[in-house]
């Protein structure tokens, strides 16, 4: 489960997200139809987002890449630590399950974030996201709270403290501690991040993150309460026996699922990073307890390499083993838990979690076996002592589980942040450098002008490409406005290749007859290729 903790490793690269403005990225997302605020015409709704045409395709491309590489190709054919192909099967389970599922999983009792309210502004904060500052050496003054990793909120608190002290206090003139370290009596003198008055913050209280709902038209919440799932994982655990009984899988194997999850986050923020409705891509990989460590290392390293292959490279992506105090309720001491973290512009120079890889031991299967009073152990006929006939007698055990759990929306956000490339030399001033596999628009076809027979050649070419590549993304066709404006729009959409039909294409006397220009989004180079080879050219560039 997300602790919300961002690590603070320092680094800097040419495409350093620290140098990118989140406001600019969000503005482009709105302008080009990647992501809109949900319910925008009604003033929005905090913590919910809608994906527009480009965003929906980008998200689908990321989900499809995961589905293909992990599930269908079994980690792209990489052999597991047992030297055998990795076996994964998919499921698609209900968002609403019997509420007993969430009692067994620990979510009813334990899925809480400590939260504080500001009595003055009515803002709500996660206690572990709030830091407090006071003047160095002064134990009597007011304590000013600010939001961790938010420079603006820090600067605000420093300004308020300086005003209160009637002198300029430099950044290194303050003591900083986390709000959760303060005693109850000290809390009475806090000033909330956005408050003017003293003593505005309540004590931290546990806040259950699950969204309750009522089943049935006449049901009341107490007797007919159910929950929207806070993770897709439990739908997998409760179907473990079904999958074993109805398919040919044998341990070690994984069950994968993508789908919506809902958490009533105390402080949804940072665009889609912490939303109340989001999508996960989860694998529960079942193995013998003795093999759990090897599978944990396998999954941790393979998942990291997978994100790198999609373009999240260099210092912007790190693998971080959890500290002991961050372990979720299912992670026993000594079992591995690590995060793949991206340096988002709002976490830089720190990092924010993209995917967690956890050794969940047999916690979930054990809990469900106990609560549902059913047997979930597995009979492994490849293990155990040898019988007289030389065959293993078999062994019965509760498998251990390695869980690589990724956030689809966070993945999309990381890809958007990584792709965003300011370039003052271009008409658009910026382009989105998506990996061609992920780009929502795979190619655009333009007639240079809307006359001279050019649209008549360009439109059928676009239709041909759509026929061949339409399952992978959009093939754009546009004949309006100047070619410069159309290229600029494609740069902002992150379209890797634009094919343009011009006068020479149609001129039977030209050496360039029946050729088109290809504009490469990243290098801006233009070359001519024959119109007949456009499909194969694109296939090669898309790695097909
Ligand atoms: N089954 C384990 C599990 O759910 P988690 O760390 O709580 O673990 C997994 O969530 C991933 O889901 C995170 O790494 C993150 O990418 C994504 N995620 C979690 N909470 C989120 C939120 N409020 N908004 C967007 N994505 C979230």
Short mmCIF file of C-alpha atoms in Angstrom, two decimals, residues 14 20 32 58 149 152 177 188 198 206 229 232 238 295 319 354 359 362 374 400 433 439 457 460 504 523 536:
data_model
loop_
_atom_site.label_atom_id
_atom_site.label_comp_id
_atom_site.label_asym_id
_atom_site.label_seq_id
_atom_site.Cartn_x
_atom_site.Cartn_y
_atom_site.Cartn_z
CA UNK A 14 19.31 16.96 -19.57
CA UNK A 20 9.72 21.12 -16.32
CA UNK A 32 -4.54 18.80 -26.75
CA UNK A 58 -2.23 6.79 -24.63
CA UNK A 149 7.88 18.57 -1.23
CA UNK A 152 5.43 27.16 -2.55
CA UNK A 177 10.12 17.97 11.82
CA UNK A 188 -2.39 23.45 19.76
CA UNK A 198 -3.14 29.82 15.53
CA UNK A 206 -7.42 7.46 11.17
CA UNK A 229 -12.52 -2.11 -4.37
CA UNK A 232 -7.64 -5.12 -7.90
CA UNK A 238 -10.41 -14.89 -3.99
CA UNK A 295 10.90 -14.63 -7.74
CA UNK A 319 14.42 1.26 -7.79
CA UNK A 354 4.98 4.24 -9.96
CA UNK A 359 6.55 -10.20 -1.24
CA UNK A 362 0.90 -16.19 2.16
CA UNK A 374 -12.29 -22.86 2.92
CA UNK A 400 3.64 -17.33 -1.28
CA UNK A 433 8.67 12.76 -27.27
CA UNK A 439 2.33 7.41 -28.90
CA UNK A 457 -3.85 10.88 -52.94
CA UNK A 460 -6.57 6.91 -49.47
CA UNK A 504 6.30 16.57 -56.61
CA UNK A 523 15.14 15.17 -35.37
CA UNK A 536 6.43 -0.87 -44.40
#
